[in-house]
Amino acid sequence: MHSVLHDWPDDLCRKILANTVAAMRPGYSKVLVNENVIPDTGAHWETTSLDLIMMEIGSGERTERQWHALLESAGLKIVKIWTAQRDVESLIECELA
């Protein structure tokens, strides 16, 4: 998923993820989520400006802690997060919890 979940508040993200989780097989399936992961402090201006834009539509960019909470509430666990330069985009590898 690339830039899908940041468009939606947590309750709607859980609905999107529920359909994905239902199609997954334990020990086999992975979900790769390509989204921004905002650091708790010192975030890059590109990420924080996008967060402000997303807040206008009722969503927002998420911190690592928020990603863990959202994905775990949908039945997934984060295996690893790879972060690109300047913390603008990350790849979140998930599997069934």
PDB file of C-alpha atoms in Angstrom:
ATOM      1  CA  MET A   1       0.000   0.000   0.000  1.00  0.00           C
ATOM      2  CA  HIS A   2       1.491   3.303  -1.007  1.00  0.00           C
ATOM      3  CA  SER A   3       0.076   6.474   0.544  1.00  0.00           C
ATOM      4  CA  VAL A   4      -3.322   4.880   1.124  1.00  0.00           C
ATOM      5  CA  LEU A   5      -3.733   4.863   4.890  1.00  0.00           C
ATOM      6  CA  HIS A   6      -2.614   8.437   5.533  1.00  0.00           C
ATOM      7  CA  ASP A   7      -5.750   9.610   3.710  1.00  0.00           C
ATOM      8  CA  TRP A   8      -8.057   8.089   6.319  1.00  0.00           C
ATOM      9  CA  PRO A   9      -8.703   8.333  10.064  1.00  0.00           C
ATOM     10  CA  ASP A  10      -7.956   5.268  12.197  1.00  0.00           C
ATOM     11  CA  ASP A  11     -11.494   3.815  12.165  1.00  0.00           C
ATOM     12  CA  LEU A  12     -11.609   3.747   8.358  1.00  0.00           C
ATOM     13  CA  CYS A  13      -8.024   2.463   8.148  1.00  0.00           C
ATOM     14  CA  ARG A  14      -9.082  -0.476  10.322  1.00  0.00           C
ATOM     15  CA  LYS A  15     -11.852  -1.267   7.812  1.00  0.00           C
ATOM     16  CA  ILE A  16      -9.382  -1.135   4.913  1.00  0.00           C
ATOM     17  CA  LEU A  17      -6.907  -3.302   6.805  1.00  0.00           C
ATOM     18  CA  ALA A  18      -9.611  -5.782   7.878  1.00  0.00           C
ATOM     19  CA  ASN A  19     -10.152  -6.729   4.236  1.00  0.00           C
ATOM     20  CA  THR A  20      -6.419  -7.194   3.744  1.00  0.00           C
ATOM     21  CA  VAL A  21      -5.975  -9.195   6.944  1.00  0.00           C
ATOM     22  CA  ALA A  22      -8.851 -11.504   5.960  1.00  0.00           C
ATOM     23  CA  ALA A  23      -6.982 -12.460   2.778  1.00  0.00           C
ATOM     24  CA  MET A  24      -3.665 -13.159   4.531  1.00  0.00           C
ATOM     25  CA  ARG A  25      -2.224 -16.537   5.545  1.00  0.00           C
ATOM     26  CA  PRO A  26      -0.258 -16.943   8.809  1.00  0.00           C
ATOM     27  CA  GLY A  27       3.455 -17.534   8.288  1.00  0.00           C
ATOM     28  CA  TYR A  28       3.197 -16.683   4.601  1.00  0.00           C
ATOM     29  CA  SER A  29       1.621 -13.296   3.902  1.00  0.00           C
ATOM     30  CA  LYS A  30       3.223  -9.890   4.360  1.00  0.00           C
ATOM     31  CA  VAL A  31       1.858  -6.378   3.913  1.00  0.00           C
ATOM     32  CA  LEU A  32       4.197  -3.563   2.910  1.00  0.00           C
ATOM     33  CA  VAL A  33       2.943  -0.113   3.856  1.00  0.00           C
ATOM     34  CA  ASN A  34       4.787   2.781   2.200  1.00  0.00           C
ATOM     35  CA  GLU A  35       3.882   5.837   4.285  1.00  0.00           C
ATOM     36  CA  ASN A  36       5.428   8.664   6.252  1.00  0.00           C
ATOM     37  CA  VAL A  37       6.517   7.842   9.785  1.00  0.00           C
ATOM     38  CA  ILE A  38       6.984  11.097  11.653  1.00  0.00           C
ATOM     39  CA  PRO A  39       9.668  11.113  14.350  1.00  0.00           C
ATOM     40  CA  ASP A  40       8.584  12.294  17.800  1.00  0.00           C
ATOM     41  CA  THR A  41      10.963  15.261  17.559  1.00  0.00           C
ATOM     42  CA  GLY A  42      12.939  16.968  14.794  1.00  0.00           C
ATOM     43  CA  ALA A  43      10.660  15.998  11.909  1.00  0.00           C
ATOM     44  CA  HIS A  44      11.573  17.252   8.441  1.00  0.00           C
ATOM     45  CA  TRP A  45       9.513  20.175   7.146  1.00  0.00           C
ATOM     46  CA  GLU A  46       8.135  18.167   4.197  1.00  0.00           C
ATOM     47  CA  THR A  47       6.620  15.628   6.546  1.00  0.00           C
ATOM     48  CA  THR A  48       5.159  18.151   8.958  1.00  0.00           C
ATOM     49  CA  SER A  49       3.686  20.270   6.155  1.00  0.00           C
ATOM     50  CA  LEU A  50       1.990  17.193   4.699  1.00  0.00           C
ATOM     51  CA  ASP A  51       0.665  16.409   8.170  1.00  0.00           C
ATOM     52  CA  LEU A  52      -0.998  19.831   8.295  1.00  0.00           C
ATOM     53  CA  ILE A  53      -2.552  19.277   4.875  1.00  0.00           C
ATOM     54  CA  MET A  54      -3.865  15.846   5.879  1.00  0.00           C
ATOM     55  CA  MET A  55      -5.336  17.245   9.118  1.00  0.00           C
ATOM     56  CA  GLU A  56      -7.523  19.497   6.964  1.00  0.00           C
ATOM     57  CA  ILE A  57      -9.331  16.410   5.631  1.00  0.00           C
ATOM     58  CA  GLY A  58      -9.612  14.669   8.998  1.00  0.00           C
ATOM     59  CA  SER A  59      -6.565  12.430   8.799  1.00  0.00           C
ATOM     60  CA  GLY A  60      -2.860  12.966   9.326  1.00  0.00           C
ATOM     61  CA  GLU A  61       0.609  11.523   9.208  1.00  0.00           C
ATOM     62  CA  ARG A  62       1.476   9.122  12.030  1.00  0.00           C
ATOM     63  CA  THR A  63       4.386   8.572  14.376  1.00  0.00           C
ATOM     64  CA  GLU A  64       5.934   5.137  14.826  1.00  0.00           C
ATOM     65  CA  ARG A  65       3.929   4.695  18.015  1.00  0.00           C
ATOM     66  CA  GLN A  66       0.708   5.580  16.186  1.00  0.00           C
ATOM     67  CA  TRP A  67       1.531   3.117  13.384  1.00  0.00           C
ATOM     68  CA  HIS A  68       2.088   0.347  15.928  1.00  0.00           C
ATOM     69  CA  ALA A  69      -1.240   1.103  17.621  1.00  0.00           C
ATOM     70  CA  LEU A  70      -3.181   1.254  14.339  1.00  0.00           C
ATOM     71  CA  LEU A  71      -1.685  -1.847  12.742  1.00  0.00           C
ATOM     72  CA  GLU A  72      -1.893  -3.909  15.928  1.00  0.00           C
ATOM     73  CA  SER A  73      -5.540  -2.935  16.369  1.00  0.00           C
ATOM     74  CA  ALA A  74      -6.143  -4.392  12.880  1.00  0.00           C
ATOM     75  CA  GLY A  75      -4.484  -7.732  13.696  1.00  0.00           C
ATOM     76  CA  LEU A  76      -1.031  -6.993  12.274  1.00  0.00           C
ATOM     77  CA  LYS A  77       2.397  -6.657  13.824  1.00  0.00           C
ATOM     78  CA  ILE A  78       5.267  -4.590  12.515  1.00  0.00           C
ATOM     79  CA  VAL A  79       8.304  -6.681  11.630  1.00  0.00           C
ATOM     80  CA  LYS A  80      10.555  -3.787  10.600  1.00  0.00           C
ATOM     81  CA  ILE A  81      10.428  -0.168   9.492  1.00  0.00           C
ATOM     82  CA  TRP A  82      12.851   1.059   6.849  1.00  0.00           C
ATOM     83  CA  THR A  83      13.134   4.835   6.745  1.00  0.00           C
ATOM     84  CA  ALA A  84      14.355   6.835   3.754  1.00  0.00           C
ATOM     85  CA  GLN A  85      16.437   9.969   3.910  1.00  0.00           C
ATOM     86  CA  ARG A  86      15.071  12.921   5.886  1.00  0.00           C
ATOM     87  CA  ASP A  87      12.343  10.739   7.439  1.00  0.00           C
ATOM     88  CA  VAL A  88       9.968  11.620   4.598  1.00  0.00           C
ATOM     89  CA  GLU A  89       8.921   8.093   3.645  1.00  0.00           C
ATOM     90  CA  SER A  90       9.205   4.706   5.279  1.00  0.00           C
ATOM     91  CA  LEU A  91       8.426   1.135   4.363  1.00  0.00           C
ATOM     92  CA  ILE A  92       6.596  -0.706   7.136  1.00  0.00           C
ATOM     93  CA  GLU A  93       6.777  -4.500   6.873  1.00  0.00           C
ATOM     94  CA  CYS A  94       3.831  -6.222   8.590  1.00  0.00           C
ATOM     95  CA  GLU A  95       2.613  -9.742   9.152  1.00  0.00           C
ATOM     96  CA  LEU A  96      -0.310 -11.275  10.992  1.00  0.00           C
ATOM     97  CA  ALA A  97      -0.110 -10.853  14.746  1.00  0.00           C
TER      98      ALA A  97
END
